[in-house]
Coordinates of C-alpha atoms and ligand atoms in Angstrom, one line a residue:
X1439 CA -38.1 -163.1 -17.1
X1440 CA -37.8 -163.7 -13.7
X1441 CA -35.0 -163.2 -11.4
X1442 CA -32.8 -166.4 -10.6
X1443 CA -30.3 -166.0 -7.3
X1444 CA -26.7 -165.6 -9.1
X1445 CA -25.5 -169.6 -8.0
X1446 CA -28.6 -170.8 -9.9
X1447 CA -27.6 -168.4 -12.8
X1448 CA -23.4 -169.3 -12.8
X1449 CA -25.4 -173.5 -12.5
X1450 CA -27.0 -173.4 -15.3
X1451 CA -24.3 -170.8 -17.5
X1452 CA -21.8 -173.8 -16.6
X1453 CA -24.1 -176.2 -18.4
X1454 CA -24.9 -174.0 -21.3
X1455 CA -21.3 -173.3 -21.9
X1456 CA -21.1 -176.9 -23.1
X1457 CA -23.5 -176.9 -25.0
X1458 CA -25.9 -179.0 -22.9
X1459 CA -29.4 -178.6 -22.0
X1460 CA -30.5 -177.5 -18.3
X1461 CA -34.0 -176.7 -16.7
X1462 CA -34.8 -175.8 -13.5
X1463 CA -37.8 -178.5 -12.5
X1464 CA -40.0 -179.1 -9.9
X1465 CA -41.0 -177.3 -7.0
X1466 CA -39.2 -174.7 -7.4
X1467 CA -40.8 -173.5 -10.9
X1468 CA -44.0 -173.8 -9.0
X1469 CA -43.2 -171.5 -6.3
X1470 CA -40.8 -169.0 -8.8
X1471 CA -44.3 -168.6 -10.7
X1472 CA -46.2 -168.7 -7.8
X1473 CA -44.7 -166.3 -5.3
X1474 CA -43.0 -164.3 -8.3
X1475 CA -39.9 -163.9 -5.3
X1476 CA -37.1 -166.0 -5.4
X1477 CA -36.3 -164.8 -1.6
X1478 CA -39.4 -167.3 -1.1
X1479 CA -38.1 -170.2 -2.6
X1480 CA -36.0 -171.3 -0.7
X1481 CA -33.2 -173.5 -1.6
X1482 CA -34.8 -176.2 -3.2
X1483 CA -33.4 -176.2 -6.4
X1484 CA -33.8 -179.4 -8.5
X1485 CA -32.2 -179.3 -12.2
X1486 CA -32.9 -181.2 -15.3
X1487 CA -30.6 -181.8 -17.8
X1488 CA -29.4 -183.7 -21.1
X1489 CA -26.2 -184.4 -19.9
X1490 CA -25.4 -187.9 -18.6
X1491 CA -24.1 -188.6 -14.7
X1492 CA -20.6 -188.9 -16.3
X1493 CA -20.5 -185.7 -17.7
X1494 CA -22.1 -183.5 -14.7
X1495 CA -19.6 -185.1 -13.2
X1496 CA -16.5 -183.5 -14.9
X1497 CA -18.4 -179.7 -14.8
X1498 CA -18.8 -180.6 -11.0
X1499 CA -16.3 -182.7 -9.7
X1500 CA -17.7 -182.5 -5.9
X1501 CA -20.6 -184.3 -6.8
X1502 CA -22.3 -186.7 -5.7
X1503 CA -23.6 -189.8 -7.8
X1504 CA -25.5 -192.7 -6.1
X1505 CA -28.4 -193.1 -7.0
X1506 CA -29.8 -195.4 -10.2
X1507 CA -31.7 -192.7 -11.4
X1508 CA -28.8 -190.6 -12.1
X1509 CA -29.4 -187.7 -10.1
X1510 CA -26.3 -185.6 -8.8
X1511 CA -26.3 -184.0 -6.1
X1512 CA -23.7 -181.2 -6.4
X1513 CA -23.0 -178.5 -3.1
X1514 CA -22.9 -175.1 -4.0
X1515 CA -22.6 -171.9 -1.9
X1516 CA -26.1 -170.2 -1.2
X1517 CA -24.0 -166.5 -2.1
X1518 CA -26.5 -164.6 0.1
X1519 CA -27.1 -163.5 3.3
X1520 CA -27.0 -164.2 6.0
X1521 CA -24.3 -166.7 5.8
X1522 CA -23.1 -166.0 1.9
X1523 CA -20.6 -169.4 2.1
X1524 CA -23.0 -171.6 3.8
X1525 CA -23.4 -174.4 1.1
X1526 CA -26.6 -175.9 0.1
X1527 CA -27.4 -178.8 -2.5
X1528 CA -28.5 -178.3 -6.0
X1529 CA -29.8 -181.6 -7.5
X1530 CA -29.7 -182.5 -11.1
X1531 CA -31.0 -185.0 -12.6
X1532 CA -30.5 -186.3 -16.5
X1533 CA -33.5 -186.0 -18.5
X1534 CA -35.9 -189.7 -18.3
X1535 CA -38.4 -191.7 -19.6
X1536 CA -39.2 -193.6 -16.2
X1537 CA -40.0 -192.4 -12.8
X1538 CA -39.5 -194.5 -9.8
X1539 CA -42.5 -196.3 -10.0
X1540 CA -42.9 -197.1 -5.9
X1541 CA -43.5 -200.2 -4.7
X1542 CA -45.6 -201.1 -7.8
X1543 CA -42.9 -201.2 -10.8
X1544 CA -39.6 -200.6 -10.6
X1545 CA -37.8 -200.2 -13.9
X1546 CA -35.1 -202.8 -14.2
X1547 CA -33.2 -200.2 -16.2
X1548 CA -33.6 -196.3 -16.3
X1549 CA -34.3 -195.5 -19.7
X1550 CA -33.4 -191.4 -20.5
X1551 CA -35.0 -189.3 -22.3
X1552 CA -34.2 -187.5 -25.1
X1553 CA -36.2 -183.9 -24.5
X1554 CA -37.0 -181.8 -21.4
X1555 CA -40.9 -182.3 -23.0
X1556 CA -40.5 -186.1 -22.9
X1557 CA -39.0 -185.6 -19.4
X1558 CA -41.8 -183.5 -18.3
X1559 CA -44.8 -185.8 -19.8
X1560 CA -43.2 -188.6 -17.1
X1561 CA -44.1 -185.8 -14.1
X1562 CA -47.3 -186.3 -11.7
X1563 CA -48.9 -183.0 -12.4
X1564 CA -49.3 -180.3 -14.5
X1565 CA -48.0 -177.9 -12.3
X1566 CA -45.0 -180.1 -11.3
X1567 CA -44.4 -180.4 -15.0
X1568 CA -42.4 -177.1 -15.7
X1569 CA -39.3 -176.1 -16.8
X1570 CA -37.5 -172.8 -16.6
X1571 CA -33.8 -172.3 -18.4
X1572 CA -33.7 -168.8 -17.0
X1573 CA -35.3 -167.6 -20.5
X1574 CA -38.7 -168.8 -21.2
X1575 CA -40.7 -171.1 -19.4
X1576 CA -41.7 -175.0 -21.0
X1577 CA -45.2 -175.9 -20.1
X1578 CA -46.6 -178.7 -22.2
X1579 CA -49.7 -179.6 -20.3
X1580 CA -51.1 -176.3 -19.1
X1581 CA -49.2 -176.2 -15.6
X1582 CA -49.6 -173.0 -15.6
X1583 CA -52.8 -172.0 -16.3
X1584 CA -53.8 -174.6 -13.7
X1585 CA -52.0 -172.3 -11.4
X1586 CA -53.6 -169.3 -11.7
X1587 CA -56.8 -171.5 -11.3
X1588 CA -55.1 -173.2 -8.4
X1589 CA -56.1 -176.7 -9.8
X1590 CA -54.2 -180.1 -8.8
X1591 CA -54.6 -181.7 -12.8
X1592 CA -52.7 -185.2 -13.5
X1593 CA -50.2 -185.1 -16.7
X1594 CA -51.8 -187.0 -19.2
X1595 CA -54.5 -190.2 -17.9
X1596 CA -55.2 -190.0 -14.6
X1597 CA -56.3 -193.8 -14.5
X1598 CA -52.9 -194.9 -16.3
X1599 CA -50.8 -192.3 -14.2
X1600 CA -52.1 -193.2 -10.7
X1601 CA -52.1 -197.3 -11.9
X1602 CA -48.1 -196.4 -12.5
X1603 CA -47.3 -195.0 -9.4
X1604 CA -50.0 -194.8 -6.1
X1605 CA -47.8 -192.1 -4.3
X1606 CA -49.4 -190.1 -6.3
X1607 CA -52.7 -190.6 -4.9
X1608 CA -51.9 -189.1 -2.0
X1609 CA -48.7 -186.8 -3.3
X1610 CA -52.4 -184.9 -5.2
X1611 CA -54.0 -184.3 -2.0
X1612 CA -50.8 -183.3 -0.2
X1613 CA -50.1 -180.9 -3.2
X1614 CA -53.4 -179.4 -2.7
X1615 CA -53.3 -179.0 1.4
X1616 CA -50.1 -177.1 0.9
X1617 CA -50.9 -174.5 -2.0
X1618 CA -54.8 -174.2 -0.9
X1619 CA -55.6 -176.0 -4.8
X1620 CA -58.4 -177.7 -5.5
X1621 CA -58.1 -181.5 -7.7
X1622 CA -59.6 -181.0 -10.7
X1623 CA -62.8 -183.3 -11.5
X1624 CA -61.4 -186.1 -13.9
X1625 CA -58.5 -186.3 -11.5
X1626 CA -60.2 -186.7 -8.2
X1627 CA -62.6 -189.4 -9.6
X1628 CA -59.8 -191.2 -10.7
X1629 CA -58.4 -190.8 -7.2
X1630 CA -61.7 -191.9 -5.9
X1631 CA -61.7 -195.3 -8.0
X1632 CA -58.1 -196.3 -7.9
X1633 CA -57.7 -195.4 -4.3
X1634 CA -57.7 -198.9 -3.2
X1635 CA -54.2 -199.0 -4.8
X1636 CA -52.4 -197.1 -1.7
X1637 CA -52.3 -200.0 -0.1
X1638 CA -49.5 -201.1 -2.1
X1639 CA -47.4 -198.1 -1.0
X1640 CA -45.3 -198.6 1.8
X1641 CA -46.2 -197.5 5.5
X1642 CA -43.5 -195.0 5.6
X1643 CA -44.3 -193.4 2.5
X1644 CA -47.8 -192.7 3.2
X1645 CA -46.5 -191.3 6.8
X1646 CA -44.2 -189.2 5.2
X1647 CA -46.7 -187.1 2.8
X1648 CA -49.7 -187.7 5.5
X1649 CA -47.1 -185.5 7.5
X1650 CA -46.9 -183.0 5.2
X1651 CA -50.6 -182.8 4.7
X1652 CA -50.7 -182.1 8.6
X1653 CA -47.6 -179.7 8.5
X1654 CA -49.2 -177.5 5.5
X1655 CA -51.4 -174.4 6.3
X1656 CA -54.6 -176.6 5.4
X1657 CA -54.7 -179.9 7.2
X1658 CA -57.9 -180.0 8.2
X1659 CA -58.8 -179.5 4.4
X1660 CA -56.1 -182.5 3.7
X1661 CA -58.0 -184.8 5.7
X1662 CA -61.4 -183.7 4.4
X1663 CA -60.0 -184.6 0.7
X1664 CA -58.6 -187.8 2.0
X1665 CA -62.0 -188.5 3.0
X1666 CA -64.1 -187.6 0.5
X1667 CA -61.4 -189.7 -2.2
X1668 CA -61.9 -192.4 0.0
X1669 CA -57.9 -192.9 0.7
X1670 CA -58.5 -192.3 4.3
X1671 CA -60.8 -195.7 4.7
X1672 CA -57.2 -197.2 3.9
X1673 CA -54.7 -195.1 5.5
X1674 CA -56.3 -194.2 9.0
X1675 CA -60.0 -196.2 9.0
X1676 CA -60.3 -195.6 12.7
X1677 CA -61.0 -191.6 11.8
X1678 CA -62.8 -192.6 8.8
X1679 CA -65.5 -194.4 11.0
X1680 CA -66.1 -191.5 13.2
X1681 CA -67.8 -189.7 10.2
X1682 CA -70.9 -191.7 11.2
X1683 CA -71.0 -191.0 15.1
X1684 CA -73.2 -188.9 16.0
X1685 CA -72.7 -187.3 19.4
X1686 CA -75.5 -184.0 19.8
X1687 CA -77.3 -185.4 22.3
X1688 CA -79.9 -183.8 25.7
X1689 CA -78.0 -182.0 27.6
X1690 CA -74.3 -181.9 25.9
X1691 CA -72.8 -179.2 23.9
X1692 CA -72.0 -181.3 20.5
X1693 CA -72.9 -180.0 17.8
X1694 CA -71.4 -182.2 15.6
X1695 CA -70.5 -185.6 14.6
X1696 CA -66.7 -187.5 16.1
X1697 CA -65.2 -186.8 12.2
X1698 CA -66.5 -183.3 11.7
X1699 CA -65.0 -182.5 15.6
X1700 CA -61.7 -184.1 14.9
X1701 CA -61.5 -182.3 11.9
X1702 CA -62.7 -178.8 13.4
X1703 CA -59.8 -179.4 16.3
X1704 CA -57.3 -179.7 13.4
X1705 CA -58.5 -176.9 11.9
X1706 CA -57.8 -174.6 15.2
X1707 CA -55.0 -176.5 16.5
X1708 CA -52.3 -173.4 16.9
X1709 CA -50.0 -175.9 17.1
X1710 CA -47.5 -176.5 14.6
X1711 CA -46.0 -179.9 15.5
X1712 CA -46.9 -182.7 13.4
X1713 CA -47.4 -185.0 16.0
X1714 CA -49.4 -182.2 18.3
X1715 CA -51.4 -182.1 15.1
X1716 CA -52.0 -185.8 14.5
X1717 CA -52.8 -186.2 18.3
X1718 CA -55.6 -183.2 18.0
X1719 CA -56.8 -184.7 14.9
X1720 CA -57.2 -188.4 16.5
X1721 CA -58.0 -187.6 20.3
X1722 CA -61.6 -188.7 19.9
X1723 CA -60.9 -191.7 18.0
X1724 CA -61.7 -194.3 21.0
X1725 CA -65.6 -192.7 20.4
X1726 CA -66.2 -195.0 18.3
X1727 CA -66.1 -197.9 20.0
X1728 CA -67.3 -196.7 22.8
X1729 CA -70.9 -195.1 21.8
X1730 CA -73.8 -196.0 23.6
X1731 CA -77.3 -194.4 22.8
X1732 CA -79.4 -194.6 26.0
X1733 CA -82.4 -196.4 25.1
X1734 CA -84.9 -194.1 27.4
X1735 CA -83.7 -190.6 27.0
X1736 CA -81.5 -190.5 23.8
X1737 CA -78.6 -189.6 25.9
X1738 CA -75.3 -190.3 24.0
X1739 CA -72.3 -191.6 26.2
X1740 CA -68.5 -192.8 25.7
X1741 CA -67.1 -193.7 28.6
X1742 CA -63.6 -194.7 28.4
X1743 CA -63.2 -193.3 25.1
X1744 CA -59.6 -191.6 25.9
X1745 CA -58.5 -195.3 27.2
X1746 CA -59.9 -197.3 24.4
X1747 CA -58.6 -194.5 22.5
X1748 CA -55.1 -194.6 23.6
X1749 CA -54.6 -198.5 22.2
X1750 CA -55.9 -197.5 19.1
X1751 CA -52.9 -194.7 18.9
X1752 CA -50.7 -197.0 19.8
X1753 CA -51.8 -199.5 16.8
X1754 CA -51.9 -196.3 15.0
X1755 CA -48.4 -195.2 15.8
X1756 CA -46.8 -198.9 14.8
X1757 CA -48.6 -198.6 11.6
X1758 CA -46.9 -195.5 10.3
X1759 CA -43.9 -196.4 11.5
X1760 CA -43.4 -193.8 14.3
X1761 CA -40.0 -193.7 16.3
X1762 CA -40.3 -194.2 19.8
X1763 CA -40.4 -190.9 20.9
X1764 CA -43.2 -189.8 18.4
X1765 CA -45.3 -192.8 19.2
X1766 CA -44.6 -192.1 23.4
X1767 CA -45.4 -188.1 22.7
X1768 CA -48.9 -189.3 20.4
X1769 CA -50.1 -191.7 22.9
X1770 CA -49.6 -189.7 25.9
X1771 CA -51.4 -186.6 24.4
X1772 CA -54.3 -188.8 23.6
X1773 CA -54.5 -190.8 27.1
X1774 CA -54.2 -187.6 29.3
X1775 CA -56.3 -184.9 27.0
X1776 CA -59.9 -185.5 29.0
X1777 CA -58.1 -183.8 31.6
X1778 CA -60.9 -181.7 33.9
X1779 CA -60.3 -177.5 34.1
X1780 CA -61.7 -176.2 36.9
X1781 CA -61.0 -173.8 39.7
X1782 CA -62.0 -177.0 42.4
X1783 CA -59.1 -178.7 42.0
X1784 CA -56.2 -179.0 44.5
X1785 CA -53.0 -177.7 43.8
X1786 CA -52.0 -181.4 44.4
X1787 CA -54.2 -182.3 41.4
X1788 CA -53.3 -180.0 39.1
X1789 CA -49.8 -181.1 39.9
X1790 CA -50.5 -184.8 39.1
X1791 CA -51.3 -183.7 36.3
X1792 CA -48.6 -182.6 35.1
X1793 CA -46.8 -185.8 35.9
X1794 CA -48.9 -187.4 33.7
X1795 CA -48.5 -185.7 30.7
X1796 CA -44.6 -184.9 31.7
X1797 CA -43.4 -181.2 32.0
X1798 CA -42.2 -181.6 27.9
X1799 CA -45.5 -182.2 26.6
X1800 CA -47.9 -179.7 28.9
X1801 CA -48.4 -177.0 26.0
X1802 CA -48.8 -179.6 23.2
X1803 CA -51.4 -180.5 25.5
X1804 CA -52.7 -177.1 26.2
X1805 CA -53.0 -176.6 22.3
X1806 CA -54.9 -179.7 21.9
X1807 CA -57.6 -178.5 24.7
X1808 CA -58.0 -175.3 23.3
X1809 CA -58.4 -177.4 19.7
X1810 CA -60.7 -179.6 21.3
X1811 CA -62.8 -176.4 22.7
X1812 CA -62.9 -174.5 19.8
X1813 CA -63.6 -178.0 17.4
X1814 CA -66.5 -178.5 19.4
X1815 CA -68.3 -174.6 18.5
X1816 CA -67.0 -173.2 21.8
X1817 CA -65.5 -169.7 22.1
X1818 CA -61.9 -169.4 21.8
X1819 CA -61.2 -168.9 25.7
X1820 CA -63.0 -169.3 29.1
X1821 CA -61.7 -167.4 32.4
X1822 CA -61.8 -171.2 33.4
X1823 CA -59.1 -172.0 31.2
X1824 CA -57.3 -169.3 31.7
X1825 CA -57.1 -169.5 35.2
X1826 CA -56.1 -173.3 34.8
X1827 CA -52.8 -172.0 32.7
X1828 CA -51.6 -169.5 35.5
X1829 CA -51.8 -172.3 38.0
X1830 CA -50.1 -174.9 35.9
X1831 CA -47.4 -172.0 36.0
X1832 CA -47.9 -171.2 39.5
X1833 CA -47.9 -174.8 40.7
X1834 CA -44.5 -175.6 39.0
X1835 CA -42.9 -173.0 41.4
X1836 CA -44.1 -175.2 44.4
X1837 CA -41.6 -178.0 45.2
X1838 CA -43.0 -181.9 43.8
X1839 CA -40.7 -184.1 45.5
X1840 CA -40.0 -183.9 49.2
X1841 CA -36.4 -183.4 48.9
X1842 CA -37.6 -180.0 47.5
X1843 CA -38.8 -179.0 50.8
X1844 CA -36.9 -175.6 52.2
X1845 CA -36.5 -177.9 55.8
X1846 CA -34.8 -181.3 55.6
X1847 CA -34.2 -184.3 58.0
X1848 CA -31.2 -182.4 59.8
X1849 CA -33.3 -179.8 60.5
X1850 CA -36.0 -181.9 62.3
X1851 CA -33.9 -183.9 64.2
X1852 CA -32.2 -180.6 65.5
X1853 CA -35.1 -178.4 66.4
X1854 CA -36.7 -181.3 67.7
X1855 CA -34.4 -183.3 69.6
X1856 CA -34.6 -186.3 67.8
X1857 CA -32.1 -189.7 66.6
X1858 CA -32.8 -190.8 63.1
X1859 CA -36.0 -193.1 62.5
X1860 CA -39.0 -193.3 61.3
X1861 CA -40.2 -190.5 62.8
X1862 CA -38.3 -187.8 61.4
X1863 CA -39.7 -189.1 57.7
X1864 CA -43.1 -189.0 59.3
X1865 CA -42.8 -185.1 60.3
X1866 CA -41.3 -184.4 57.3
X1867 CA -44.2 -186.3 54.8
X1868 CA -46.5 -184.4 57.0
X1869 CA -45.0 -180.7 56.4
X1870 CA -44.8 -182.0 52.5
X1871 CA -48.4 -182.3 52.4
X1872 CA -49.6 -179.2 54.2
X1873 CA -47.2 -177.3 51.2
X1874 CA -48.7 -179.7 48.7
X1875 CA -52.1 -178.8 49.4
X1876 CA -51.2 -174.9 49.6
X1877 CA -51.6 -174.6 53.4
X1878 CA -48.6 -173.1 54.3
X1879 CA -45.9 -171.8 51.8
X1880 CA -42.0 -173.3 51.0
X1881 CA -40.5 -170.8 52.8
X1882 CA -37.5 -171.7 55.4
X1883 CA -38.2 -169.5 57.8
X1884 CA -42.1 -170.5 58.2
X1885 CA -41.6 -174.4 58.1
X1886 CA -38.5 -173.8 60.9
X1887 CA -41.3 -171.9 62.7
X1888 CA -43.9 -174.7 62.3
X1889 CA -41.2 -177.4 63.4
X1890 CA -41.2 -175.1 66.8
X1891 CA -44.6 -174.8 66.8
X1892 CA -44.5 -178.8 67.0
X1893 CA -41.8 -178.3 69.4
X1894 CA -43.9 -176.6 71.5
X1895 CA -47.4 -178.6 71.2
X1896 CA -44.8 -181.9 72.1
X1897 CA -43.1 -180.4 75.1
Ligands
ATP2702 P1 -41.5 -179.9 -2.6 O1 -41.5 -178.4 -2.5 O2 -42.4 -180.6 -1.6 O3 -40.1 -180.5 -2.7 P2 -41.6 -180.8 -5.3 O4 -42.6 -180.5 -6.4 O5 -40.2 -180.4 -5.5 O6 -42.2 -180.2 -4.0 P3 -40.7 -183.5 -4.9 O7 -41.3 -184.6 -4.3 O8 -39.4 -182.9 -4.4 O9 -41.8 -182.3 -5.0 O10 -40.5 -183.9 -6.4 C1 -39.8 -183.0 -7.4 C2 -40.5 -183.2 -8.7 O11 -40.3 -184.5 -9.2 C3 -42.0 -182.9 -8.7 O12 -42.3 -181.6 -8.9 C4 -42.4 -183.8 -9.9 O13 -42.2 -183.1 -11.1 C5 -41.5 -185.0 -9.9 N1 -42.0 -186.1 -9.1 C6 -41.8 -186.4 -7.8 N2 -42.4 -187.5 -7.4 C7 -43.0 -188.0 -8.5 C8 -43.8 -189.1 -8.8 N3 -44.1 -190.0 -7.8 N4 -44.3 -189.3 -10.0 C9 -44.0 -188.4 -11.0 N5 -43.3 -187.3 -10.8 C10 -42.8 -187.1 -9.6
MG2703 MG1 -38.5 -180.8 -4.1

């Protein structure tokens, strides 16, 4: 029915000729059905089967067996281009009654299952719960049809499903940010209800699928849902709060809430960086501790929200269990983004700047602006910021560090007669400041002229 790439055909002929049972399950189903093109898959290719660890084990002697729940992870060559004998791994898995039940259960003893059906009924959701043998397609509980309706619909109770396993909470609304779905009704009130149950779900668990709500072509969507279902009160309350901050006030440009602008900068952050993401999507998160209403005139202020802000990242960063480099790359995007663009500033401003937020991290930076700008109803682009990008460029060509200079100490002490001392550093600082502030260019033959022109005025 539909095409399989030949390594996933010989997989599965190896099982059949045994006489066992083999499926392909899981995400790639979903996308086979879904993108009807198995160039678009991918090489995610998980496997269900009725054979035990033992005996996938003697088809597929290179395999690998470690895990409780009897999956086998077996290399195989890809067979295409570009690189036909680069290897990639299929995983297969025996049929079972249990799931890992995280962090709130955990089976003493992994029970299989007799049936692909029974295997499938233990699946989060309907559309997770196909099966494809390369013939027909096994779809119990409507997967498919929820599909074509692009519906995120729990297998079975919701209440009883989500009670078993609270991954799945937040494993609906990460499926439904990555496909464009929708949760289906009965499902996203029982997300609603049973929502307080994420907090039994480990920190780096909920990082890992809040990361792939950020990473999918719909974040800003993902963190709506989390809202609205109420998970996001648990997993990031300091954006939850900013729902109710209002910030249109006389004479500033808001024109919505803190929430609704975090969420907007999400939504046109061009960046695709998780963390460049997750910095856009928290910048304004210090606003909330920091609103005052002005009693007289109705004018709305945060001062220091970027500082306040920043120690809130950093709480934020611990929590999800960032390394050190994501947590150094979050907080410093959030500290430095208030950043002023305009065609006023020294060169030596602009370049202290860029110190700040660290050559690495300017265009993550850049990409939150134009977030923030956009998030807030602004157009796309002002010749302002425009011009602010060319001199970030140009600036960078101009030396930083007064060893950079085209003249050096050897130089001084030549043209100008001098022994080594503190004098020679002071002619020298003074040169690096008139190239700092753009008055006269790093050029070797105009600074040897300019240590003559001293020359001259000392004589
Ligand atoms: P992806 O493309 O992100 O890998 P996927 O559907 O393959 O999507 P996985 O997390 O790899 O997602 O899980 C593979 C399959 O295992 C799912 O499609 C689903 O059938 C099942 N599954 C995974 N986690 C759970 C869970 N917590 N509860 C029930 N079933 C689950
Ligand atoms: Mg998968």
């Amino acid at each position: 029915m539909f095409a399989l790439p030949q390594n996933v055909v010989n997989f599965i002929q190896a099982f059949k000729k045994e006489d066992f049972q083999i499926y392909l399950v899981g995400g790639a189903v979903r996308d086979i059905l879904l993108t009807k093109d198995q160039e678009e898959v991918g090489d995610n290719w998980d496997f269900a089967t009725n054979a035990k660890p033992e005996e996938i084990l003697k088809l597929f002697p290179k395999g690998i067996y470690s895990n409780k729940y009897g999956t086998v992870i077996i290399p195989v060559e890809t067979g295409h281009a570009p690189s036909p004998d680069k290897q990639t791994l299929f995983e297969i898995t025996p049929f079972r009654k249990e799931w890992e039940y995280k962090d709130l259960r955990h089976p003493e003893k992994i029970e299989w299952a007799r049936t692909i059906e029974e295997d499938l009924a233990r699946r989060d959701f309907t559309i997770n719960a196909l099966a494809y043998d390369g013939e027909k397609i096994i779809d119990p509980f409507g997967g498919q049809k929820h599909l074509e309706q692009k519906l995120i619909v729990a297998v079975g109770d919701p209440d009883k499903r989500f009670s078993e396993d609270a991954l799945r909470l937040i494993r609906a609304i990460r499926f439904a940010s990555e496909l464009g779905f929708l949760v289906e009704d009965k499902t996203r009130e029982s997300i609603q209800k049973n929502a307080f149950l994420i907090t039994k779900i480990s920190w780096e668990r909920i990082r890992d699928e809040l990361f792939k709500i950020l990473a999918s072509p719909n974040p800003a969507e993902g963190i709506l849902f989390l809202r609205n279902t109420g998970l996001l009160t648990f997993i990031l309350p300091e954006l939850d709060v900013c729902f109710v901050i209002p910030q249109k006030s006389p004479k500033r440009h808001h024109i919505y809430d803190v929430g609704t602008h975090l969420v907007m900068s999400l939504k046109h952050c061009s960046s695709k960086d998780v963390i460049t993401r997750l910095a856009t999507v928290l910048h304004d998160v210090g606003k909330s501790k920091t609103f005052r209403r002005d009693a007289k005139n109705g004018l709305i202020t945060f001062y220091n929200h970027e500082v306040v802000g920043t120690q809130m990242v950093k709480k934020i960063a611990d929590r999800l269990r960032l390394s050190k480099k994501q947590k150094d790359k979050l907080v410093n995007l959030v500290q430095h983004h208030q950043f002023t663009v305009t065609e006023l500033q020294t060169d030596k401003a602009v370049r202290r700047f860029i110190r700040n937020v660290g050559k690495e991290y300017l265009m993550d930076m850049l990409d939150l602006r134009y977030a923030d700008r956009v998030g807030s109803g602004a157009k796309p682009t002002s010749w302002r910021f425009e011009l602010f990008k060319k001199r970030l460029i140009e600036v960078q060509k101009e030396p930083f560090k007064i060893t950079d200079l085209k003249v050096n100490g050897n130089d001084v002490m030549e043209i100008l007669n001098l022994k080594p001392g503190p004098k020679v550093g002071k002619i020298l600082n003074s040169i690096f400041n008139d190239v700092e502030e753009g008055r006269v260019k790093n050029e070797r033959e105009i600074l040897l002229e300019r240590l003559n022109k001293i020359k001259r005025r000392d004589a």
